[in-house]
CSV table of C-alpha atoms in Angstrom, one decimal:
chain,number,residue,atom,x,y,z
A,6,TYR,CA,-8.4,2.2,1.8
A,7,SER,CA,-7.9,4.2,5.2
A,8,ALA,CA,-5.6,5.5,7.8
A,9,LEU,CA,-5.5,4.5,11.6
A,10,CYS,CA,-4.1,7.5,13.1
A,11,ASN,CA,-3.2,8.5,16.9
A,12,GLU,CA,-4.2,11.8,18.9
A,13,SER,CA,-1.3,13.6,16.9
A,14,GLY,CA,-2.4,12.5,13.4
A,15,GLY,CA,0.4,10.1,12.9
A,16,LEU,CA,-0.1,7.0,11.1
A,17,ILE,CA,-0.5,4.0,13.1
A,18,ASP,CA,-1.2,2.2,10.2
A,19,ASP,CA,-2.7,2.0,6.7
A,20,ILE,CA,-5.6,-0.3,6.4
A,21,THR,CA,-8.5,-1.6,4.0
A,22,ILE,CA,-11.9,-1.7,5.5
A,23,CYS,CA,-14.6,-4.0,4.2
A,24,ARG,CA,-18.0,-3.2,5.4
A,25,MET,CA,-19.7,-6.8,5.6
A,26,ALA,CA,-23.0,-5.6,6.8
A,27,ALA,CA,-24.4,-2.4,8.1
A,28,ASP,CA,-23.0,-2.8,11.6
A,29,ARG,CA,-19.9,-5.3,10.8
A,30,PHE,CA,-16.7,-4.4,9.2
A,31,LEU,CA,-13.7,-6.3,8.7
A,32,LEU,CA,-10.4,-4.6,8.9
A,33,ILE,CA,-7.2,-6.0,6.9
A,34,ILE,CA,-4.3,-4.6,8.8
A,35,ASN,CA,-0.3,-5.1,8.0
A,36,ALA,CA,0.8,-8.2,9.7
A,37,GLY,CA,3.7,-6.4,11.3
A,38,ASN,CA,1.2,-4.1,13.0
A,39,ILE,CA,-1.1,-6.9,14.3
A,40,ASP,CA,-0.3,-6.5,17.8
A,41,LYS,CA,-0.1,-2.7,17.9
A,42,ASP,CA,-3.1,-2.1,15.9
A,43,VAL,CA,-5.3,-4.6,17.9
A,44,ALA,CA,-4.3,-3.1,21.2
A,45,TRP,CA,-5.2,0.4,19.9
A,46,ILE,CA,-8.6,-0.6,18.4
A,47,GLN,CA,-9.6,-2.5,21.7
A,48,GLN,CA,-8.8,0.6,23.9
A,49,HIS,CA,-10.9,3.0,21.6
A,50,LEU,CA,-13.9,0.9,21.2
A,51,PRO,CA,-17.3,2.9,21.6
A,52,ALA,CA,-19.7,1.4,23.8
A,53,GLY,CA,-21.7,-1.8,22.4
A,54,ALA,CA,-18.9,-2.3,19.9
A,55,GLU,CA,-17.0,-5.6,19.7
A,56,ALA,CA,-13.8,-6.5,17.7
A,57,THR,CA,-12.2,-9.9,17.4
A,58,ASN,CA,-8.6,-10.5,16.3
A,59,LEU,CA,-8.8,-13.1,13.6
A,60,SER,CA,-5.3,-12.8,12.3
A,61,ASP,CA,-4.2,-16.3,13.6
A,62,GLN,CA,-7.3,-17.8,11.9
A,63,LYS,CA,-7.0,-16.4,8.3
A,64,ALA,CA,-4.9,-16.3,5.6
A,65,LEU,CA,-4.6,-13.7,2.6
A,66,LEU,CA,-3.5,-14.9,-0.9
A,67,ALA,CA,-2.8,-12.4,-3.9
A,68,LEU,CA,-3.3,-13.4,-7.3
A,69,GLN,CA,-2.2,-10.6,-9.5
A,70,GLY,CA,-1.5,-9.7,-13.2
A,71,PRO,CA,-3.4,-9.6,-16.3
A,72,GLU,CA,-4.6,-13.0,-16.4
A,73,ALA,CA,-5.5,-13.0,-12.9
A,74,GLU,CA,-9.5,-12.9,-13.9
A,75,THR,CA,-9.0,-15.8,-16.0
A,76,ILE,CA,-7.1,-18.1,-13.8
A,77,LEU,CA,-9.4,-17.4,-10.8
A,78,GLN,CA,-12.5,-17.9,-12.6
A,79,ARG,CA,-11.8,-21.4,-13.4
A,80,LEU,CA,-11.9,-22.2,-9.7
A,81,THR,CA,-15.2,-20.3,-8.7
A,82,PRO,CA,-18.9,-19.5,-10.0
A,83,ALA,CA,-18.5,-16.1,-8.8
A,84,ALA,CA,-18.9,-13.6,-11.5
A,85,LEU,CA,-15.6,-12.1,-11.2
A,86,PRO,CA,-16.0,-9.6,-14.2
A,87,ASP,CA,-18.9,-7.6,-12.3
A,88,LEU,CA,-16.3,-7.2,-9.4
A,89,ASN,CA,-15.2,-3.9,-8.8
A,90,TYR,CA,-12.0,-2.6,-8.0
A,91,TYR,CA,-12.1,-2.2,-4.2
A,92,HIS,CA,-15.0,-4.3,-3.7
A,93,ALA,CA,-15.4,-8.0,-2.0
A,94,ILE,CA,-17.7,-10.7,-2.6
A,95,PRO,CA,-18.2,-14.0,-0.3
A,96,ALA,CA,-17.6,-17.0,-2.7
A,97,ARG,CA,-16.7,-20.3,-3.2
A,98,VAL,CA,-13.1,-21.1,-4.7
A,99,ALA,CA,-11.6,-24.6,-5.0
A,100,ASP,CA,-13.6,-26.1,-2.4
A,101,SER,CA,-13.4,-23.5,0.2
A,102,ASP,CA,-15.4,-20.6,1.5
A,103,VAL,CA,-13.5,-17.3,0.8
A,104,LEU,CA,-13.8,-13.6,0.4
A,105,ILE,CA,-12.7,-12.4,-2.8
A,106,SER,CA,-11.5,-8.8,-3.0
A,107,ARG,CA,-10.5,-6.8,-6.2
A,108,LEU,CA,-7.4,-5.4,-5.3
A,109,GLY,CA,-3.8,-5.8,-4.7
A,110,TYR,CA,-0.3,-4.4,-4.0
A,111,THR,CA,1.2,-4.4,-7.2
A,112,GLY,CA,-0.3,-2.1,-9.5
A,113,GLU,CA,-2.1,-4.8,-11.8
A,114,ASP,CA,-5.4,-6.0,-12.1
A,115,GLY,CA,-6.0,-8.9,-9.2
A,116,PHE,CA,-7.5,-10.3,-6.3
A,117,GLU,CA,-6.9,-11.0,-2.8
A,118,ILE,CA,-8.3,-14.1,-1.4
A,119,MET,CA,-9.1,-14.2,2.3
A,120,VAL,CA,-9.6,-17.9,3.5
A,121,ASP,CA,-9.5,-20.1,7.0
A,122,GLY,CA,-5.8,-20.7,7.3
A,123,GLN,CA,-6.4,-24.3,7.4
A,124,HIS,CA,-7.2,-24.2,3.6
A,125,ALA,CA,-4.6,-21.9,2.6
A,126,VAL,CA,-2.2,-24.6,1.3
A,127,ALA,CA,-4.9,-26.6,-0.6
A,128,LEU,CA,-5.9,-23.2,-2.0
A,129,TRP,CA,-2.7,-22.2,-3.2
A,130,GLN,CA,-2.2,-25.3,-5.0
A,131,ALA,CA,-5.4,-25.2,-6.7
A,132,ILE,CA,-4.8,-21.7,-7.9
A,133,MET,CA,-1.1,-22.6,-9.0
A,134,GLN,CA,-2.4,-25.6,-10.7
A,135,ALA,CA,-5.2,-23.5,-12.5
A,136,GLY,CA,-2.7,-21.0,-13.8
A,137,GLN,CA,-0.6,-23.7,-15.3
A,138,PRO,CA,-1.8,-22.5,-19.1
A,139,GLU,CA,-0.6,-19.1,-18.2
A,140,THR,CA,2.9,-19.9,-16.7
A,141,ILE,CA,1.6,-18.9,-13.5
A,142,LEU,CA,4.7,-18.0,-10.7
A,143,PRO,CA,4.7,-17.4,-7.1
A,144,ILE,CA,7.1,-14.3,-6.3
A,145,GLY,CA,8.8,-13.3,-3.2
A,146,LEU,CA,8.8,-10.1,-0.9
A,147,GLY,CA,11.7,-8.6,-3.0
A,148,ALA,CA,9.4,-8.8,-6.3
A,149,ARG,CA,6.4,-7.4,-4.7
A,150,ASP,CA,8.4,-4.5,-3.1
A,151,THR,CA,9.6,-3.8,-6.6
A,152,LEU,CA,6.3,-3.8,-7.9
A,153,ARG,CA,4.5,-1.8,-5.4
A,154,LEU,CA,7.5,0.7,-5.6
A,155,GLU,CA,6.7,1.2,-9.3
A,156,ALA,CA,3.1,1.5,-8.7
A,157,ARG,CA,3.8,4.4,-5.9
A,158,TYR,CA,1.9,2.1,-3.3
A,159,LEU,CA,3.2,2.9,0.3
A,160,LEU,CA,5.2,0.5,2.7
A,161,TYR,CA,4.3,1.0,6.1
A,162,GLY,CA,7.5,1.4,8.7
A,163,VAL,CA,9.3,2.5,5.4
A,164,ASP,CA,7.7,5.3,3.7
A,165,MET,CA,5.4,6.1,6.9
A,166,ASP,CA,5.1,5.8,10.3
A,167,GLU,CA,3.6,7.3,13.5
A,168,SER,CA,5.7,10.3,13.1
A,169,ARG,CA,4.2,11.2,9.6
A,170,THR,CA,0.5,12.2,9.1
A,171,PRO,CA,-1.7,11.5,6.0
A,172,PHE,CA,-0.9,15.0,4.7
A,173,GLU,CA,2.9,14.2,4.5
A,174,VAL,CA,2.9,10.7,2.9
A,175,GLY,CA,0.2,11.8,0.1
A,176,LEU,CA,-2.9,10.4,1.6
A,177,THR,CA,-4.6,13.7,1.8
A,178,TRP,CA,-7.2,12.1,-0.9
A,179,LEU,CA,-8.3,10.0,1.9
A,180,THR,CA,-8.1,12.3,5.2
A,181,LYS,CA,-12.0,13.5,5.3
A,182,LEU,CA,-11.9,16.2,7.7
A,183,ASP,CA,-15.7,17.3,7.1
A,184,LYS,CA,-17.1,13.9,7.8
A,185,GLY,CA,-17.3,14.1,11.7
A,186,PRO,CA,-14.8,13.5,14.5
A,187,PHE,CA,-12.3,11.1,14.4
A,188,ILE,CA,-9.1,10.3,16.6
A,189,GLY,CA,-6.6,12.7,15.3
A,190,ARG,CA,-8.8,14.9,13.4
A,191,ASP,CA,-8.1,18.1,15.7
A,192,ALA,CA,-4.1,17.5,14.9
A,193,LEU,CA,-4.8,17.1,11.3
A,194,VAL,CA,-7.0,20.3,11.1
A,195,ARG,CA,-4.1,22.2,12.4
A,196,ALA,CA,-1.6,20.7,10.2
A,197,LYS,CA,-3.5,21.3,7.2
A,198,ALA,CA,-3.7,24.7,8.2
A,199,GLU,CA,-0.1,25.5,9.0
A,200,GLY,CA,1.0,23.2,6.0
A,201,VAL,CA,3.4,20.5,6.5
A,202,PRO,CA,7.3,21.1,6.4
A,203,GLN,CA,8.0,17.8,4.5
A,204,ARG,CA,6.2,15.7,1.9
A,205,LEU,CA,6.9,12.4,-0.1
A,206,VAL,CA,8.1,12.6,-3.5
A,207,GLY,CA,8.9,10.0,-6.2
A,208,PHE,CA,12.0,10.4,-8.2
A,209,VAL,CA,14.2,9.1,-10.8
A,210,LEU,CA,18.3,9.1,-10.5
A,211,LYS,CA,19.6,10.9,-13.8
A,212,GLU,CA,23.1,8.8,-13.4
A,213,ARG,CA,24.1,5.2,-12.5
A,214,GLY,CA,23.4,4.4,-9.0
A,215,ILE,CA,20.6,2.9,-6.6
A,216,ALA,CA,18.9,5.1,-3.7
A,217,ARG,CA,18.4,2.9,-0.7
A,218,ALA,CA,16.5,3.6,2.5
A,219,HIS,CA,18.1,6.1,4.8
A,220,TYR,CA,20.3,7.5,2.0
A,221,ARG,CA,20.6,11.5,2.3
A,222,VAL,CA,19.0,13.8,0.1
A,223,MET,CA,21.3,16.8,-0.7
A,224,ASP,CA,21.0,20.2,-2.0
A,225,GLY,CA,24.8,21.2,-2.6
A,226,ASP,CA,26.5,20.3,0.5
A,227,THR,CA,23.0,20.5,2.7
A,228,PRO,CA,21.1,17.6,3.7
A,229,ILE,CA,17.6,18.6,2.9
A,230,GLY,CA,15.9,15.0,3.3
A,231,THR,CA,16.1,11.2,3.3
A,232,VAL,CA,15.3,8.2,0.9
A,233,THR,CA,12.7,6.0,2.1
A,234,SER,CA,12.2,3.6,-0.7
A,235,GLY,CA,14.7,2.7,-3.8
A,236,THR,CA,15.2,0.3,-6.4
A,237,MET,CA,16.3,-0.5,-9.7
A,238,SER,CA,12.9,-0.4,-11.7
A,239,PRO,CA,12.8,-3.5,-14.2
A,240,SER,CA,9.9,-1.8,-16.2
A,241,LEU,CA,12.0,1.8,-16.9
A,242,GLU,CA,15.2,0.1,-16.5
A,243,GLN,CA,16.3,3.4,-14.2
A,244,ALA,CA,16.6,3.9,-10.5
A,245,ILE,CA,13.5,5.2,-8.8
A,246,GLY,CA,13.0,5.9,-5.2
A,247,THR,CA,11.0,7.8,-2.9
A,248,ALA,CA,12.3,10.5,-0.4
A,249,PHE,CA,10.8,13.2,2.5
A,250,VAL,CA,12.0,16.8,1.1
A,251,PRO,CA,10.9,20.3,2.2
A,252,ARG,CA,8.0,21.4,0.2
A,253,ALA,CA,10.1,23.8,-1.9
A,254,TYR,CA,11.5,20.6,-3.7
A,255,THR,CA,8.1,18.6,-4.1
A,256,LYS,CA,7.1,19.8,-7.5
A,257,THR,CA,7.3,17.8,-10.6
A,258,GLY,CA,10.9,18.6,-12.5
A,259,SER,CA,12.6,19.6,-9.2
A,260,THR,CA,16.1,18.4,-8.5
A,261,PHE,CA,18.2,17.5,-5.9
A,262,ALA,CA,21.1,15.1,-5.3
A,263,VAL,CA,21.1,11.6,-3.2
A,264,GLU,CA,24.2,10.5,-1.6
A,265,VAL,CA,25.0,7.0,-3.0
A,266,ARG,CA,28.0,5.6,-1.3
A,267,ASN,CA,29.8,9.1,-0.9
A,268,LYS,CA,28.7,10.3,-4.4
A,269,ALA,CA,26.1,13.1,-5.0
A,270,VAL,CA,23.8,11.4,-7.8
A,271,PRO,CA,21.5,14.0,-9.9
A,272,ALA,CA,17.8,13.0,-9.1
A,273,GLU,CA,14.7,14.6,-10.6
A,274,VAL,CA,11.2,14.7,-8.9
A,275,VAL,CA,8.6,12.9,-11.2
A,276,ARG,CA,5.0,12.4,-11.1
A,277,ALA,CA,3.0,9.4,-9.4
A,278,PRO,CA,3.0,6.5,-10.2
A,279,PHE,CA,6.3,5.9,-11.9
A,280,VAL,CA,4.8,3.0,-14.1
A,281,PRO,CA,1.0,3.3,-15.1
A,282,ARG,CA,-1.3,1.1,-12.7
A,283,ARG,CA,-3.3,-1.4,-14.7
A,284,VAL,CA,-6.3,-2.1,-12.2
A,285,LYS,CA,-9.5,-2.7,-13.6
A,286,ARG,CA,-12.3,0.0,-13.1
A,287,ASN,CA,-15.9,-1.0,-14.2
């Protein structure tokens, strides 16, 4: 998992990079950012490097949940129990050549399966058939968005964009300033030294209401921030959300209010994630 930054340290995208060979890498980028990302990468290729956009040729299916390994193992001879979190292997699944990665966007154990687009429907149908004993179900983007927020995973274009740096959105852990030059490094060195004015925090509402994107965060009558994501958590039966607030309000237990339909609803900052992640780590 990594960040694609511009010269100002702003986030062009958050991406996953898979090292396929010593000199060959696979980049998984956000579908909504394909044109922007590919143009940026092409513009900044070093001498001798080539980049090919395979987006129109590939499909990526996500199988998530505590029974994901059991279901997928029925369709492949690959040793799935040996596949570590954030690792990938080429494999044969239901008569298709694929790349299986142990990761996902739900906070649960599971896999992302990259396959040639022409085989995507057949692979989907094979997975759904294999999962019948576990009552497998497809989920839509709304369900996925709830799951990713409970796990405190970021959504590009909502929780981050080119106006925000990795430090502001909680991606300091992947910003390695001592590993050599990269685009945006100088700006990020300055940002780290100066400190960022706002940071993204997770919060729960203490009274009835649901925080939505762009709702104002208030301290009394003073606006201090903005909600980025919010929903009613089915797991917690409580309204949760994320917001950019000044550093003075970022400690766990800090309080403020979210303006929900002209009503100030009390909120409290909590540690991430909202719901414990259940990813498998060998």
